[in-house]
Amino acid sequence: EAGVYRANCRMLSILGADIGDPVERRWAGGPQLTHPAVVLWPDFAPCLAELARKLPEPGAVRVAPGASLELKGHHIRIEALDLDGALRVEVVDGASLRIAQLVVRNRGHEFVALTEEEQAGAAPEELRIRGYRLVRREERAIVVPEPGEYEVLDSELRQKSASPVPDAPVLAASAA
């Protein structure tokens, strides 16, 4: 899990986004550097080239240390984002979302170490393996549940058109 966060932060950094430094956290297994919790679902950006197309101005994207970002959906374009907290974006097939400008400031998510009792068996196995649980303190959610064209400008979600967006084109494999 921490490796996925690190890899996703690294891809954003390679493109020029301002990604916060990792934060040291302590679990039962000892200290661990934890990057911002960035989850890029495969339908959003299955590779670096696709991620680059989704961020036309990567220098206008900032993710603070300890922040959480989750992006899910084919047609999401982020032009300017300043995140210090937690943001979840979900866009259904047939819809597009342009984030022209968005500032998110909230309490976000917190990774909380398990107690000795929880680690000894009181917590489910998947949590004991991690050594922590995710506590969702506060989250900005932008969910586009219906087809159409949408945009976020000055933190407000607006529908521009109700017409469905065609599916993403299938990329042909290059000849070797």
XYZ file of C-alpha atoms in Angstrom:
176
model
C 0.000 0.000 0.000
C 2.728 2.476 0.954
C 4.584 1.486 -2.212
C 1.563 2.373 -4.349
C 1.301 5.788 -2.696
C 5.011 6.373 -3.268
C 4.844 5.312 -6.931
C 1.818 7.504 -7.652
C 3.458 10.493 -5.931
C 6.612 9.851 -7.946
C 4.680 9.885 -11.234
C 3.026 13.180 -10.302
C 6.412 14.628 -9.314
C 8.035 13.499 -12.576
C 5.391 15.477 -14.442
C 6.089 18.588 -12.344
C 3.413 18.507 -9.640
C 4.332 19.772 -6.167
C 4.011 16.707 -3.940
C 4.593 16.976 -0.191
C 7.412 15.132 1.505
C 6.686 11.810 3.192
C 5.726 11.845 6.863
C 7.287 9.409 9.340
C 4.723 7.234 11.060
C 5.248 4.498 13.631
C 3.495 1.150 13.504
C 4.103 -2.085 15.400
C 6.809 -2.940 12.849
C 8.678 0.320 13.424
C 8.928 3.659 11.644
C 7.814 4.081 8.046
C 7.997 7.045 5.697
C 4.509 7.521 4.265
C 3.950 9.655 1.179
C 0.648 11.432 0.556
C -2.011 8.762 0.028
C -2.481 9.135 -3.734
C -4.674 6.513 -5.410
C -4.877 6.697 -9.203
C -7.380 4.102 -10.358
C -6.432 2.305 -13.606
C -9.427 3.804 -15.429
C -8.049 7.277 -14.609
C -4.388 6.819 -15.507
C -3.053 3.334 -16.245
C 0.347 4.753 -17.244
C 2.503 7.873 -17.054
C 1.625 8.999 -20.602
C -2.095 8.912 -19.795
C -1.494 10.759 -16.513
C 0.370 13.475 -18.440
C -2.677 13.950 -20.711
C -4.901 14.385 -17.644
C -2.666 17.119 -16.130
C -2.054 19.786 -18.789
C -0.402 22.096 -16.212
C 1.194 19.747 -13.648
C 2.978 22.666 -11.976
C -0.464 23.924 -10.912
C -1.090 20.729 -8.911
C -0.086 20.693 -5.230
C -0.634 17.822 -2.776
C 0.438 18.598 0.798
C 2.282 16.195 3.121
C -0.225 13.812 4.731
C -2.946 14.546 2.146
C -5.179 11.912 0.497
C -6.166 12.007 -3.166
C -8.284 9.402 -4.977
C -9.087 9.739 -8.694
C -11.442 7.296 -10.412
C -12.881 7.667 -13.922
C -11.751 7.872 -17.554
C -12.476 11.484 -18.397
C -11.004 13.590 -15.583
C -8.766 16.546 -16.428
C -7.061 18.521 -13.653
C -5.800 21.984 -14.543
C -5.272 23.448 -11.049
C -5.520 21.711 -7.668
C -4.281 22.738 -4.229
C -4.958 19.899 -1.769
C -4.309 19.941 1.972
C -6.634 17.277 3.357
C -8.630 14.600 1.541
C -10.229 14.652 -1.910
C -12.082 11.839 -3.661
C -13.159 12.250 -7.310
C -15.360 9.660 -9.062
C -16.712 10.066 -12.576
C -18.983 7.479 -14.236
C -18.471 6.226 -17.774
C -20.146 8.605 -20.197
C -19.229 11.668 -18.129
C -16.284 14.047 -18.172
C -14.993 16.345 -15.464
C -12.670 19.301 -15.915
C -11.213 20.587 -12.652
C -10.294 24.102 -13.729
C -9.496 25.352 -10.247
C -9.984 23.653 -6.896
C -8.645 24.375 -3.429
C -9.369 21.770 -0.754
C -8.595 22.378 2.921
C -10.008 19.912 5.440
C -8.984 17.592 8.292
C -8.495 14.761 5.809
C -7.734 11.163 6.652
C -5.538 9.884 9.440
C -3.566 6.666 9.636
C -3.885 5.513 13.263
C -1.640 2.804 14.711
C -3.460 -0.198 16.168
C -3.405 -0.650 19.909
C -1.567 -3.629 21.394
C -4.943 -5.288 22.025
C -6.026 -4.786 18.396
C -2.672 -6.020 17.115
C -2.974 -9.122 19.347
C -6.201 -10.196 17.642
C -9.043 -7.774 18.403
C -8.741 -6.148 14.946
C -9.432 -7.921 11.630
C -6.448 -9.649 10.044
C -6.160 -7.143 7.157
C -5.644 -4.344 9.691
C -3.167 -6.353 11.787
C -1.078 -6.942 8.649
C -0.921 -3.189 8.060
C -0.556 -2.219 11.703
C -2.914 0.749 11.317
C -6.430 1.759 10.379
C -7.600 4.629 8.204
C -9.796 7.142 10.002
C -11.720 9.428 7.663
C -11.890 12.732 9.546
C -13.136 14.904 6.704
C -13.212 14.490 2.921
C -14.267 16.555 -0.066
C -16.053 14.235 -2.483
C -16.778 15.178 -6.079
C -18.960 12.451 -7.533
C -20.382 12.651 -11.038
C -23.046 9.906 -11.138
C -24.720 10.818 -14.465
C -23.366 11.116 -18.032
C -22.572 14.602 -19.325
C -19.883 17.244 -19.239
C -19.016 18.799 -15.879
C -16.470 21.246 -14.522
C -15.231 22.452 -11.154
C -14.404 26.128 -11.020
C -13.807 28.030 -7.774
C -14.650 24.811 -5.896
C -18.152 24.578 -7.393
C -19.290 21.595 -9.514
C -21.295 22.662 -12.577
C -22.883 20.659 -15.367
C -22.030 22.101 -18.796
C -23.918 19.562 -20.924
C -26.129 16.513 -20.382
C -24.826 14.831 -23.557
C -22.927 11.609 -22.827
C -19.210 11.642 -23.515
C -18.047 8.885 -25.871
C -15.922 6.140 -24.369
C -12.182 6.644 -24.368
C -10.546 5.423 -27.566
C -8.825 2.065 -27.405
C -5.110 2.513 -28.014
C -3.685 0.161 -30.593
C -0.522 -1.708 -29.688
C 2.500 -0.286 -31.452
C 4.293 -2.494 -33.924
C 7.665 -3.690 -32.680
